[in-house]
Structures are given as structure tokens and as C-alpha cells.
Short mmCIF file of C-alpha atoms and ligand atoms in Angstrom, two decimals:
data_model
loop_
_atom_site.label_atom_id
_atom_site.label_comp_id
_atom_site.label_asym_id
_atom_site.label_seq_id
_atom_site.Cartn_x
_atom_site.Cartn_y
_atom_site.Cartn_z
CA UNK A 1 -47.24 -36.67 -14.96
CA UNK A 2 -44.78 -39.41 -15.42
CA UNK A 3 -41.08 -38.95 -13.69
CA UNK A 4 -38.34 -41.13 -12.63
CA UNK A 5 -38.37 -40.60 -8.91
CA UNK A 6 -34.99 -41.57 -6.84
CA UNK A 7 -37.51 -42.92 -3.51
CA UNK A 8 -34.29 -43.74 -1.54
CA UNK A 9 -30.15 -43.95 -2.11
CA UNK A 10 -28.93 -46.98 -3.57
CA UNK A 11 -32.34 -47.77 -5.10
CA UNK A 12 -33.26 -48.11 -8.96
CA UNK A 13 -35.58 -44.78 -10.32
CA UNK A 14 -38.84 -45.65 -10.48
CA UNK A 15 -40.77 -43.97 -13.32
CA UNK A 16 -44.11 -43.11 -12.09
CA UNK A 17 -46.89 -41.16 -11.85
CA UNK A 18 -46.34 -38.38 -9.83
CA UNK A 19 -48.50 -34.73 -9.18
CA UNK A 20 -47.63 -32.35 -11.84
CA UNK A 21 -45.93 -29.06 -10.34
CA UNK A 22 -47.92 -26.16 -8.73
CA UNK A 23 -46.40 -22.85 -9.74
CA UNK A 24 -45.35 -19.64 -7.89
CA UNK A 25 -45.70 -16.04 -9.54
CA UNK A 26 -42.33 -16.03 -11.06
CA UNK A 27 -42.39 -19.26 -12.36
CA UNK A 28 -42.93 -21.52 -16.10
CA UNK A 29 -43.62 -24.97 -16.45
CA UNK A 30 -41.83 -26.40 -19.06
CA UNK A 31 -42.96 -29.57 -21.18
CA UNK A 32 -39.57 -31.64 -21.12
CA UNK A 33 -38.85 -32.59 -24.71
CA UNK A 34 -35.50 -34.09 -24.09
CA UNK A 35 -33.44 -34.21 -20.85
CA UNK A 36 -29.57 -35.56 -20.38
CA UNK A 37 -27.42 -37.13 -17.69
CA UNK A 38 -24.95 -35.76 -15.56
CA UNK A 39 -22.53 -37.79 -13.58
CA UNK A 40 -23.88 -35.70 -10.85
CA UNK A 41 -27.10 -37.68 -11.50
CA UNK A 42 -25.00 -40.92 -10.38
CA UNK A 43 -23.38 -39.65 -7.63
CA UNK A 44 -26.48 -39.15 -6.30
CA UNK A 45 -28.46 -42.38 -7.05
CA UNK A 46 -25.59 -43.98 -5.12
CA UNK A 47 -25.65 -41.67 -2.32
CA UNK A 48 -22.15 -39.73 -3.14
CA UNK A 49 -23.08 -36.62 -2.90
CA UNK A 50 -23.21 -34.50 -0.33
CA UNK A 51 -26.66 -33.39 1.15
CA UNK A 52 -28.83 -35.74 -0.63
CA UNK A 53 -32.61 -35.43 0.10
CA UNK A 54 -35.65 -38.21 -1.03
CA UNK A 55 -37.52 -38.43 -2.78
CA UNK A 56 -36.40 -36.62 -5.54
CA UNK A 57 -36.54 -36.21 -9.56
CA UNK A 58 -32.74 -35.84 -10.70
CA UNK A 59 -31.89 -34.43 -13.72
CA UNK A 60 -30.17 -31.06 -14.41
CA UNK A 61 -30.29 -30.75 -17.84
CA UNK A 62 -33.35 -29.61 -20.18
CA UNK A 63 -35.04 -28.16 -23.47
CA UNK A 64 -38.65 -27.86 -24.19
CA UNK A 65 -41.46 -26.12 -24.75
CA UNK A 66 -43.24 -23.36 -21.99
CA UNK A 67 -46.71 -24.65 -21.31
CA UNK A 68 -48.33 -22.93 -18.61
CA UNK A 69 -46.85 -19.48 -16.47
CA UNK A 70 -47.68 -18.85 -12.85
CA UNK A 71 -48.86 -15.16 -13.72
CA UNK A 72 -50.55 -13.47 -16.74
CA UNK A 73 -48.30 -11.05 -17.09
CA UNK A 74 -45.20 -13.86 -17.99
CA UNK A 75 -47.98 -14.85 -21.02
CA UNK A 76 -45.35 -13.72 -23.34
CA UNK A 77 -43.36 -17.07 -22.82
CA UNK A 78 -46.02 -18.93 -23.53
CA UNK A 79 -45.15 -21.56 -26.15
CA UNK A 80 -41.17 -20.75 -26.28
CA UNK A 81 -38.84 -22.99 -27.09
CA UNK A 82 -36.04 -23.23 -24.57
CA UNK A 83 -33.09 -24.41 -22.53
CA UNK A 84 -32.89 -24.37 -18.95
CA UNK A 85 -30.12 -22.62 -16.62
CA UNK A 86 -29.20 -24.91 -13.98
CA UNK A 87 -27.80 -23.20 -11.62
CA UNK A 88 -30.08 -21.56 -8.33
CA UNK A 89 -29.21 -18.95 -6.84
CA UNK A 90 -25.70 -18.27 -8.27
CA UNK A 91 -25.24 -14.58 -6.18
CA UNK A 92 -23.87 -11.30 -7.14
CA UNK A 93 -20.04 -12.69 -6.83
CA UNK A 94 -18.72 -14.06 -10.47
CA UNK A 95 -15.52 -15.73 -8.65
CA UNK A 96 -17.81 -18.02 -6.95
CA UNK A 97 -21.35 -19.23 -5.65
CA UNK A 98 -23.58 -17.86 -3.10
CA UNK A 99 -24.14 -19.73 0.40
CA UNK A 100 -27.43 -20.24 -0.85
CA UNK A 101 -26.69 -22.09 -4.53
CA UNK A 102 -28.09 -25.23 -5.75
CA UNK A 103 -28.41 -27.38 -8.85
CA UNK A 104 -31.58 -27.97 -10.35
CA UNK A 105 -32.54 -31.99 -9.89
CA UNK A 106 -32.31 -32.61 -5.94
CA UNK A 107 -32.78 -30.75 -3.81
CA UNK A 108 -35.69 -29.18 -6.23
CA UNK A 109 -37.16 -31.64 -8.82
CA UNK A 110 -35.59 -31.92 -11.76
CA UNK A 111 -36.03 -32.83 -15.49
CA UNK A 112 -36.02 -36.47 -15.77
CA UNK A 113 -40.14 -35.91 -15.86
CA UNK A 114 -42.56 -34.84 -18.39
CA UNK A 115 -42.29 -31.41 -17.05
CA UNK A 116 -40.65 -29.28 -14.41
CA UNK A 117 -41.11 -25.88 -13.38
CA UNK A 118 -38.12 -23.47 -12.88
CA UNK A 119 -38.29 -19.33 -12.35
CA UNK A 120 -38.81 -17.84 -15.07
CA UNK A 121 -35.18 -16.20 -15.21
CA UNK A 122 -33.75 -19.55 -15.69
CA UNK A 123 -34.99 -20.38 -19.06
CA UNK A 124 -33.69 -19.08 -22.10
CA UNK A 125 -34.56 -19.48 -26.05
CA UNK A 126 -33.10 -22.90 -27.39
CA UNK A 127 -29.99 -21.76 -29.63
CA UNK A 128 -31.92 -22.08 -33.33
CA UNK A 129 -29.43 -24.54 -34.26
CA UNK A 130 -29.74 -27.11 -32.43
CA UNK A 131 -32.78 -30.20 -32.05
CA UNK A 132 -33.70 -30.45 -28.96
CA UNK A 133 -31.86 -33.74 -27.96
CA UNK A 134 -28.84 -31.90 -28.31
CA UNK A 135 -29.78 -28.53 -26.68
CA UNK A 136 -30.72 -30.74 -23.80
CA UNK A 137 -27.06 -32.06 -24.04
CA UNK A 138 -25.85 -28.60 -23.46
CA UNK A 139 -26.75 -26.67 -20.11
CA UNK A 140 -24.95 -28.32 -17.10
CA UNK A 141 -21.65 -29.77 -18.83
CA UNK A 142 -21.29 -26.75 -21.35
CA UNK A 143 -21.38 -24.06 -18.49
CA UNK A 144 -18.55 -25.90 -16.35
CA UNK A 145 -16.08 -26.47 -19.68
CA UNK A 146 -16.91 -22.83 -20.77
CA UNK A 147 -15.59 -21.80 -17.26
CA UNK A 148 -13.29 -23.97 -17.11
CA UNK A 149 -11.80 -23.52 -20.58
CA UNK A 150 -12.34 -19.53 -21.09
CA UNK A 151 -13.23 -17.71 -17.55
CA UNK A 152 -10.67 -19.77 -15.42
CA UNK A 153 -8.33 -21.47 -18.09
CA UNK A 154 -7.98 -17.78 -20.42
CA UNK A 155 -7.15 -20.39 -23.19
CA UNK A 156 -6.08 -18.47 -26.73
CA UNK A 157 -5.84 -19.30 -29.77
CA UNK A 158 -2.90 -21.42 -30.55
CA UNK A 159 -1.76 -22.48 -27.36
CA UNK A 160 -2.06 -25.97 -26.16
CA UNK A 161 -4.31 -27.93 -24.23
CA UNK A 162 -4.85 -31.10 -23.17
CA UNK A 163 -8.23 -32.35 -22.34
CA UNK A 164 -8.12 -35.68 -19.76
CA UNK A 165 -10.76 -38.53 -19.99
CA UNK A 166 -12.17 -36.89 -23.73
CA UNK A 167 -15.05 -39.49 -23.26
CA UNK A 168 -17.03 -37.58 -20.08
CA UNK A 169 -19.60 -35.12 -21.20
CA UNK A 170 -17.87 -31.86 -19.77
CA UNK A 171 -14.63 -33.19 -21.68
CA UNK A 172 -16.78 -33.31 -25.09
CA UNK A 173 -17.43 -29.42 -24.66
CA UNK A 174 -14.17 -28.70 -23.54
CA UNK A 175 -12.95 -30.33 -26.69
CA UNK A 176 -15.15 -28.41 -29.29
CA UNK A 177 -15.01 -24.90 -27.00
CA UNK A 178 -10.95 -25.77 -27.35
CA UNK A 179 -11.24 -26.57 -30.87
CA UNK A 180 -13.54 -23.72 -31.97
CA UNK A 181 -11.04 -21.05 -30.98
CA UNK A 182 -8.10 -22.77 -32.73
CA UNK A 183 -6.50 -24.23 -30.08
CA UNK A 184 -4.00 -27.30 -30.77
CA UNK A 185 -6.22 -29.86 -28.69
CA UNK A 186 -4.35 -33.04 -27.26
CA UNK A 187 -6.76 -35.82 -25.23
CA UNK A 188 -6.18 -38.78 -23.07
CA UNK A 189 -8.74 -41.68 -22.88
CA UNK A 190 -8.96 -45.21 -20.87
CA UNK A 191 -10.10 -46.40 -24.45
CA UNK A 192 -8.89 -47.11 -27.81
CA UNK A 193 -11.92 -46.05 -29.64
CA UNK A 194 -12.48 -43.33 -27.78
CA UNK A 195 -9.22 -41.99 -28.94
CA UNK A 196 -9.63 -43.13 -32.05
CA UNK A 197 -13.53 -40.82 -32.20
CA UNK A 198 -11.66 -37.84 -30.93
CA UNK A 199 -9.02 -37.66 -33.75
CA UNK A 200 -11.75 -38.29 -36.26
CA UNK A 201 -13.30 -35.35 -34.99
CA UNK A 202 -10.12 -33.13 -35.01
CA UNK A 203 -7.96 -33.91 -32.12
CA UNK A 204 -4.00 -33.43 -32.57
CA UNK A 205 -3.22 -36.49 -31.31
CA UNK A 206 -4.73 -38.85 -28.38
CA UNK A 207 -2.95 -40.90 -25.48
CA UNK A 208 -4.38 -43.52 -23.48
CA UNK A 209 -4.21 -42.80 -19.36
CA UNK A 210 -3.53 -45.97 -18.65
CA UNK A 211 -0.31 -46.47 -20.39
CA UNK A 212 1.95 -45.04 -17.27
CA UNK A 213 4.18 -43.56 -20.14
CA UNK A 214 2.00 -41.93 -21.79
CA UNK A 215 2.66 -38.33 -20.45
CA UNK A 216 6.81 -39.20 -21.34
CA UNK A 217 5.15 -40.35 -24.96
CA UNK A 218 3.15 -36.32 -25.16
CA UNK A 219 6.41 -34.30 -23.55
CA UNK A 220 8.30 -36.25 -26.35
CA UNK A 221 6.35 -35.55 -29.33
CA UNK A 222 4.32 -31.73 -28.32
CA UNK A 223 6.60 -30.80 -25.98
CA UNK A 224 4.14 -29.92 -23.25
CA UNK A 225 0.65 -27.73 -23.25
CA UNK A 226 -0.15 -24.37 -21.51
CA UNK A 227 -3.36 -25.35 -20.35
CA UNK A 228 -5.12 -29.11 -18.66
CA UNK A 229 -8.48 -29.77 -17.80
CA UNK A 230 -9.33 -32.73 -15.68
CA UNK A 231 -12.02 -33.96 -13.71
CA UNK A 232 -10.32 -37.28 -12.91
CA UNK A 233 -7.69 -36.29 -9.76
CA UNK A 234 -6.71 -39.13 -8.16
CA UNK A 235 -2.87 -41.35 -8.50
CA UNK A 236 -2.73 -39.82 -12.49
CA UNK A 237 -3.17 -36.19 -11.07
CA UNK A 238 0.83 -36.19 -10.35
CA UNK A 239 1.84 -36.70 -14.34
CA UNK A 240 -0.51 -33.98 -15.17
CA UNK A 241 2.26 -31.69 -14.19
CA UNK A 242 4.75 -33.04 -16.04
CA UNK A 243 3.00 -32.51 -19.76
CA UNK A 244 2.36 -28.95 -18.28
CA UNK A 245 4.53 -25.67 -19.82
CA UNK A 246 6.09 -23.25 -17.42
CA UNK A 247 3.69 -21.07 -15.81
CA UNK A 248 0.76 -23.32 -17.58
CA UNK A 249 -2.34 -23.81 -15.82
CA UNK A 250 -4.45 -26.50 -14.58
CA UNK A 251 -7.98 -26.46 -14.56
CA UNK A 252 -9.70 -29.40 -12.20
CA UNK A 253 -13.55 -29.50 -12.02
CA UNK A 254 -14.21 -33.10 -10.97
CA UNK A 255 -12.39 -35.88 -8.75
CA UNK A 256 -13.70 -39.49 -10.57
CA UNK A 257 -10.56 -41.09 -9.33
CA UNK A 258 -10.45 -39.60 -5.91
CA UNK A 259 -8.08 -38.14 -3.71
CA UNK A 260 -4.33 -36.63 -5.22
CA UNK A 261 -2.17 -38.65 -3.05
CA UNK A 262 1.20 -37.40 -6.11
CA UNK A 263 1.65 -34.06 -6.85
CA UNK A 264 5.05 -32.89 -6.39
CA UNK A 265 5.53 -29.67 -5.06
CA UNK A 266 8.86 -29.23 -6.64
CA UNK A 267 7.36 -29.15 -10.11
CA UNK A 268 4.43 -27.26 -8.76
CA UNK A 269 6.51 -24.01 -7.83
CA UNK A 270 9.75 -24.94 -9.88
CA UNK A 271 7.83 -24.52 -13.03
CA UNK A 272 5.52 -21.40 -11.13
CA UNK A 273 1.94 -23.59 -12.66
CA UNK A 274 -1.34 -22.64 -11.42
CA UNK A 275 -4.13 -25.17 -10.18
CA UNK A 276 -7.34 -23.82 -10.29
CA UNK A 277 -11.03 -25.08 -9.19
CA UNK A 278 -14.12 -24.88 -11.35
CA UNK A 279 -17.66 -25.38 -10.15
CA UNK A 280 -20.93 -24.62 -12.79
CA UNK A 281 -20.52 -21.47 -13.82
CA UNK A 282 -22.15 -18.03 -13.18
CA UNK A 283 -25.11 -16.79 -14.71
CA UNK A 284 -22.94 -14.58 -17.07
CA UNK A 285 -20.70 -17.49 -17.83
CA UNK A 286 -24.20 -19.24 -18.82
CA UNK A 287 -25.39 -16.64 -21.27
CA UNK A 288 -21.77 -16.34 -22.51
CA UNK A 289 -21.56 -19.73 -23.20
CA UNK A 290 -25.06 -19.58 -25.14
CA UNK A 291 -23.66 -17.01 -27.63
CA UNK A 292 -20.22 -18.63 -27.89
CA UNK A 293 -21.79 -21.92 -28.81
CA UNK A 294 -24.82 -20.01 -31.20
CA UNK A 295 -22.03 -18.00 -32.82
CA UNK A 296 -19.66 -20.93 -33.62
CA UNK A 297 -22.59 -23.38 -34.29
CA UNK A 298 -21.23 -25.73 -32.11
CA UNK A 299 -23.32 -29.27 -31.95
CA UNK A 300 -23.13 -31.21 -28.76
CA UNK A 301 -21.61 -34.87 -29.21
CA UNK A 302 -24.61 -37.22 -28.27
CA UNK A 303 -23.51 -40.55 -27.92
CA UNK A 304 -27.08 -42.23 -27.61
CA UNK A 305 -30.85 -41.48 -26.79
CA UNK A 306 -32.78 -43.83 -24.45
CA UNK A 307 -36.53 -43.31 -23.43
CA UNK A 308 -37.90 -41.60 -20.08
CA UNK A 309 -38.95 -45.77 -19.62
CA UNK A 310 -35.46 -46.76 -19.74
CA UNK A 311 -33.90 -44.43 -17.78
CA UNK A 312 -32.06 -46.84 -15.27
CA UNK A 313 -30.11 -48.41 -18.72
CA UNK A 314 -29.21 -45.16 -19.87
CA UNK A 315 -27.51 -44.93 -16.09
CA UNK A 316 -26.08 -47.93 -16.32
CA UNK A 317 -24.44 -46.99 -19.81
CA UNK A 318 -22.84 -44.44 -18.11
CA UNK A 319 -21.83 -45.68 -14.84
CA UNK A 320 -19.84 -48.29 -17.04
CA UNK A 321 -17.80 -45.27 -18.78
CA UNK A 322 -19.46 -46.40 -22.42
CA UNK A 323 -19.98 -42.61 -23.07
CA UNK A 324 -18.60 -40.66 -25.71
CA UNK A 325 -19.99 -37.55 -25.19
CA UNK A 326 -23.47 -37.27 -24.05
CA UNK A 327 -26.35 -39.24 -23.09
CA UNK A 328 -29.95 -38.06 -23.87
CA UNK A 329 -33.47 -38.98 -22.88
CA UNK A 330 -36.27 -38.46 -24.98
CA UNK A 331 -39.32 -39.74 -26.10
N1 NAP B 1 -17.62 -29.15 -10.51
C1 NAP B 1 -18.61 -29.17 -11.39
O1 NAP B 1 -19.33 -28.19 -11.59
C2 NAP B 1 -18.82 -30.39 -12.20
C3 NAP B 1 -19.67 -30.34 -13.29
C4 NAP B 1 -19.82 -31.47 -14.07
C5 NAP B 1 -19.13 -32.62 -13.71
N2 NAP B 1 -18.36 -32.63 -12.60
C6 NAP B 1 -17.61 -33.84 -12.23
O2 NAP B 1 -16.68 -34.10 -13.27
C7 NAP B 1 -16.58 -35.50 -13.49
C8 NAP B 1 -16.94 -35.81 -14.93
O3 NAP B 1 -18.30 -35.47 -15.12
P1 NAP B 1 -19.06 -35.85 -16.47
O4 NAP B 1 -20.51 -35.64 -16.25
O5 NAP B 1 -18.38 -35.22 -17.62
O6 NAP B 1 -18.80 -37.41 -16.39
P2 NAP B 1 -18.92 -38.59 -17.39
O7 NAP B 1 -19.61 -38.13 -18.63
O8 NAP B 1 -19.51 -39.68 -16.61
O9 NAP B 1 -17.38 -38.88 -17.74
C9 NAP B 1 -16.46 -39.40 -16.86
C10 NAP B 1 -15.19 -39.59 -17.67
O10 NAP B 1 -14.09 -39.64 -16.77
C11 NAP B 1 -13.01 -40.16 -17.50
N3 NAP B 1 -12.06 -40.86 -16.61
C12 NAP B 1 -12.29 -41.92 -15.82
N4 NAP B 1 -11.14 -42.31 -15.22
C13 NAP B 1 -10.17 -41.46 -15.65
C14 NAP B 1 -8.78 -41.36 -15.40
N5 NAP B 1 -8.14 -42.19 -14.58
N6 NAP B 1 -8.09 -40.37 -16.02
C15 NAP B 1 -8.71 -39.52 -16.85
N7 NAP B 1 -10.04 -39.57 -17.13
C16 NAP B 1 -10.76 -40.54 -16.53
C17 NAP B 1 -13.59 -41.15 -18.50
O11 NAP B 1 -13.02 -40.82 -19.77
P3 NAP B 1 -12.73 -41.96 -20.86
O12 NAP B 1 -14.03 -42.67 -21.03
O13 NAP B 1 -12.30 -41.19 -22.06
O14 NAP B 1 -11.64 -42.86 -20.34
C18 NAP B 1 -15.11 -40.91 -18.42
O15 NAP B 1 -15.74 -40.88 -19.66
C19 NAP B 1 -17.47 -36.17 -12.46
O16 NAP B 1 -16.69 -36.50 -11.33
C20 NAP B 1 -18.46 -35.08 -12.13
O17 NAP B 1 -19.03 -35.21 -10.88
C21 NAP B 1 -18.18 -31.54 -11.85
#
């Protein structure tokens, strides 16, 4: 079968033919229709990640078609159309992951192929409304914003949020999860359009991160927000809690700008906020997020498709922060 294989850190993929998968009782092989990129997928290409093994297909996000089961008795799946869970292993505690947990895409091979096989438990039926670019879109960067926006960040409807760096892929579900419970929904970018695509799609209003006033500009004119997400840390971490209500909380799932080297402890306990980590998401958080985003009808933004061939421009597009929303590969 043809996959893009990372042979060593720092190199380009190279698409290739490789052995198709061998399956194990419990286990499907599913024909990738359409696969997405993760940041994750990056990090890893460029060695920042931590345990990185080679050879290895990367890619964490899928939807296809079941082709082949490793026992008779899974038959039943045969020709389903689905979405893959990936998370391995999650455990039995929902506050966080087992010692045993991994991500599907290094260390086991992932989607960026014409097929991969997964257990059986990890696939579920493709919500009916979507293609499958964009149920491809969903899996990885839908179950960390539904975490982070519902099972850590308890956000209601009506109260504020602000979602930093709108154009990442776990910001674009963030934004719609936010948006589809009638929250007020406030968004930084590094980029004009960017802004300007998130207030044609509904946001309240949109400041750019780089402006160092911009979190005086949102205290001024919303007078702060109950609830952040951020994957971004780093120097702008510290102004985060300035925009942020008393007793508001923070939701960080990501560290794109590095260390916090800012945060003031005064306004930390003065104001009695609560930082809080996010990783993936549980199993339950997975199927929760399938029927929150099948009962609201909730589309995925894809920002652009690229083939399986020209997988190492589709990385490029995103290691150059082009994204708005997700990036999809497909035949
Ligand atoms: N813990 C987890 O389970 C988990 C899961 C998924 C992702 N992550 C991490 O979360 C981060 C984002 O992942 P992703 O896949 O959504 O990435 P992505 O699609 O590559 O998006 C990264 C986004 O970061 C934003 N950004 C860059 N510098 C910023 C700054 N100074 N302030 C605010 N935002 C900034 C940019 O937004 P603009 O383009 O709008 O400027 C950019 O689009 C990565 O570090 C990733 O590893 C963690």
C-alpha cells in the first residue's frame, strides 16, 4: 500500500510502498478515505516530541471505509463507514490517561496511508452529516476542544470566552463547540484575515496577539471573559490573566510559544482564577463529543485538501501558520 513514511527526524516523508497491515483478532482495517494534520504530526517530523520512534506513518486523524476484520465474527463491520478514536489505551480514570496511553500515528502507524488498522473499539460510524474530508477533520482536535471547552472549561451558555490563536485546528472546534451553545465568543489571531474569517463566521469581536495592547483594547470594550483557551503559553501567557473575570478559568492544552516566563501570581490568587491542563480526551469525552457535534450539525472548518502525493506541502502550509482551520488529505 502506499504511505508517507517519516524514515528518520528531520527528514522529508517519503510516500512509498510499504506492506499492508497484518491484523490481530480484535482488529479492522480501514481503507483511508481522507486523513488530516495535527501539529502533533510536526512536532514529530522535527523531532519535538517526546519518545519518537522510526520509522513510522504519522497521522492521527481518519474516516473511511472497513475493508477487511481480523475475525469472522467482527463481519458485521464490514463495509462501515467510519471515524477513528485516537486515543490507545485511555484507562478506567476520566481525570486523566493511563501509564500505558498513546496516540495513534507513532508509536503505531498511523493514517497518512491507504489504510491502517486500529481495534475494533476505536472506530465508530462517521456522523451522517458530514463528507468524509471533514469527518477526517474531526477526531484528534475535536476531542481536546470538547474537553477543553465542556469537561474542564464547564462553559454555559452566555458566559464569555475567549479563544487564543482562532487559526489552529483545536481553536476552530473550540470556536464552533463555544458558539453552538450560545456562548459570546471573543478570538485573538497573529493575522488580519484570520480575524477578519472568524467574525464572518460569528465571532463577537477579534484582536490581534501581537498588538501588546490588545488585551487593554478587550478589558475596555467586553469587560473581561469567564473562560480562555490557549495552546500558545509562552511571553503572551501573562496578559491572558488580565482579560480573565474573577474566579474565571483558564484552559491550556498546547505550549506553541514555549515556556510562561509572566504570570503574575498576584492576579492569579487576587482574582481566585483557575489554570487547568487538557490532554485528548477520554473515551467518554470522544463519544460525547460525537453526539454533541451530530446533534448540533456542526461542520469542521477545512481550510484546504492536498493529495497523499503532496503530503510534505500540506506540512509545510502548516508549519508556516497559513491554516485556518483544518488541513485535509485526500485523494
Ligand atoms: N494536549 C493535547 O492533547 C493537544 C492536542 C492538540 C494540539 N495540541 C497542541 O496545541 C497546539 C495547537 O495545535 P493545533 O493542531 O491546533 O495547531 P495548528 O493548527 O498548527 O495551530 C497553531 C496556531 O497557534 C496559534 N498561535 C501561534 N502563535 C501564537 C501566539 N503567540 N498567541 C496565540 N496563538 C498563537 C496560531 O494562530 P493564528 O494563526 O490565528 O495566529 C496557529 O494557527 C500545538 O502546540 C499542539 O501540539 C495539544
Amino acid at each position: 500500500m502506499i504511505a508517507a513514511v517519516l524514515e528518520k527526524i528531520g527528514e522529508r516523508l517519503r510516500v512509498s510502498n510499504i506492506e499492508k497491515p497484518t491484523l490481530l483478532q480484535d482488529e479492522v482495517l480501514v481503507e483511508i478515505i481522507a486523513s488530516a494534520i495535527n501539529h502533533r504530526d510536526i512536532y514529530i517530523s522535527k523531532g519535538e516530541y517526546a519518545a519518537i520512534k522510526t520509522p513510522c506513518v504519522l497521522g492521527s486523524d481518519g474516516a473511511g471505509k472497513i475493508v477487511k476484520v481480523g475475525n469472522p465474527v467482527l463481519n458485521n463491520h464490514l463495509g462501515k463507514e467510519v471515524i477513528i478514536n485516537p486515543n490507545n489505551n485511555w484507562g478506567d480514570n476520566e481525570n486523566f490517561q493511563s501509564n500505558n496511553y498513546d496516540i495513534l500515528g507513532m508509536p503505531t502507524y498511523g493514517t497518512f496511508a491507504q489504510f491502517v488498522k486500529v481495534k475494533v473499539d476505536r472506530v465508530h460510524e462517521k456522523p451522517k452529516h458530514l463528507n468524509f474530508k471533514e469527518a477526517a477533520a474531526l477526531p484528534l482536535a475535536g476531542l481536546t476542544a470538547y474537553r477543553a471547552i465542556f469537561t474542564k472549561g464547564k462553559l454555559e451558555t452566555g458566559q464569555k470566552v475567549l479563544i487564543n490563536g482562532i487559526g489552529g485546528g483545536v481553536a476552530q472546534f473550540a470556536f464552533l463547540f463555544a458558539k453552538a451553545v450560545g456562548a459570546e465568543v471573543f478570538v485573538t489571531s497573529g493575522k488580519t484575515e484570520k480575524l477578519q474569517a472568524s467574525k464572518d463566521m460569528g465571532a463577537d469581536k477579534g484582536y490581534n496577539y501581537k498588538d501588546e495592547n490588545w488585551h487593554k483594547q478587550l478589558n475596555a470594550e467586553v469587560g473581561g471573559v469567564d473562560l480562555v483557551i490557549d495552546s500558545a503559553g509562552g511571553e503572551g501567557f501573562g496578559n491572558l490573566l488580565k482579560i480573565m473575570n474573577p474566579g474565571g478559568r483558564l484552559v491550556t492544552y498546547g505550549g506553541t510559544r514555549g515556556k510562561v516566563t509572566n504570570l503574575s501570581p498576584q492576579i492569579l490568587f487576587w482574582k481566585q482564577l483557575n489554570i487547568l491542563g487538557t490532554t485528548m480526551g477520554s473515551d467518554e469525552d470522544f463519544k460525547n463529543m460525537l453526539a454533541f457535534v451530530s446533534e448540533k450539525k456542526i461542520k469542521p472548518t477545512v481550510d484546504k485538501v492536498f493529495t497523499l502525493a503532496n503530503i510534505n506541502k500540506a506540512f509545510d502550509y502548516v508549519n508556516a501558520q497559513r491554516q485556518f482551520g483544518k488541513v485535509v488529505i485526500s485523494a
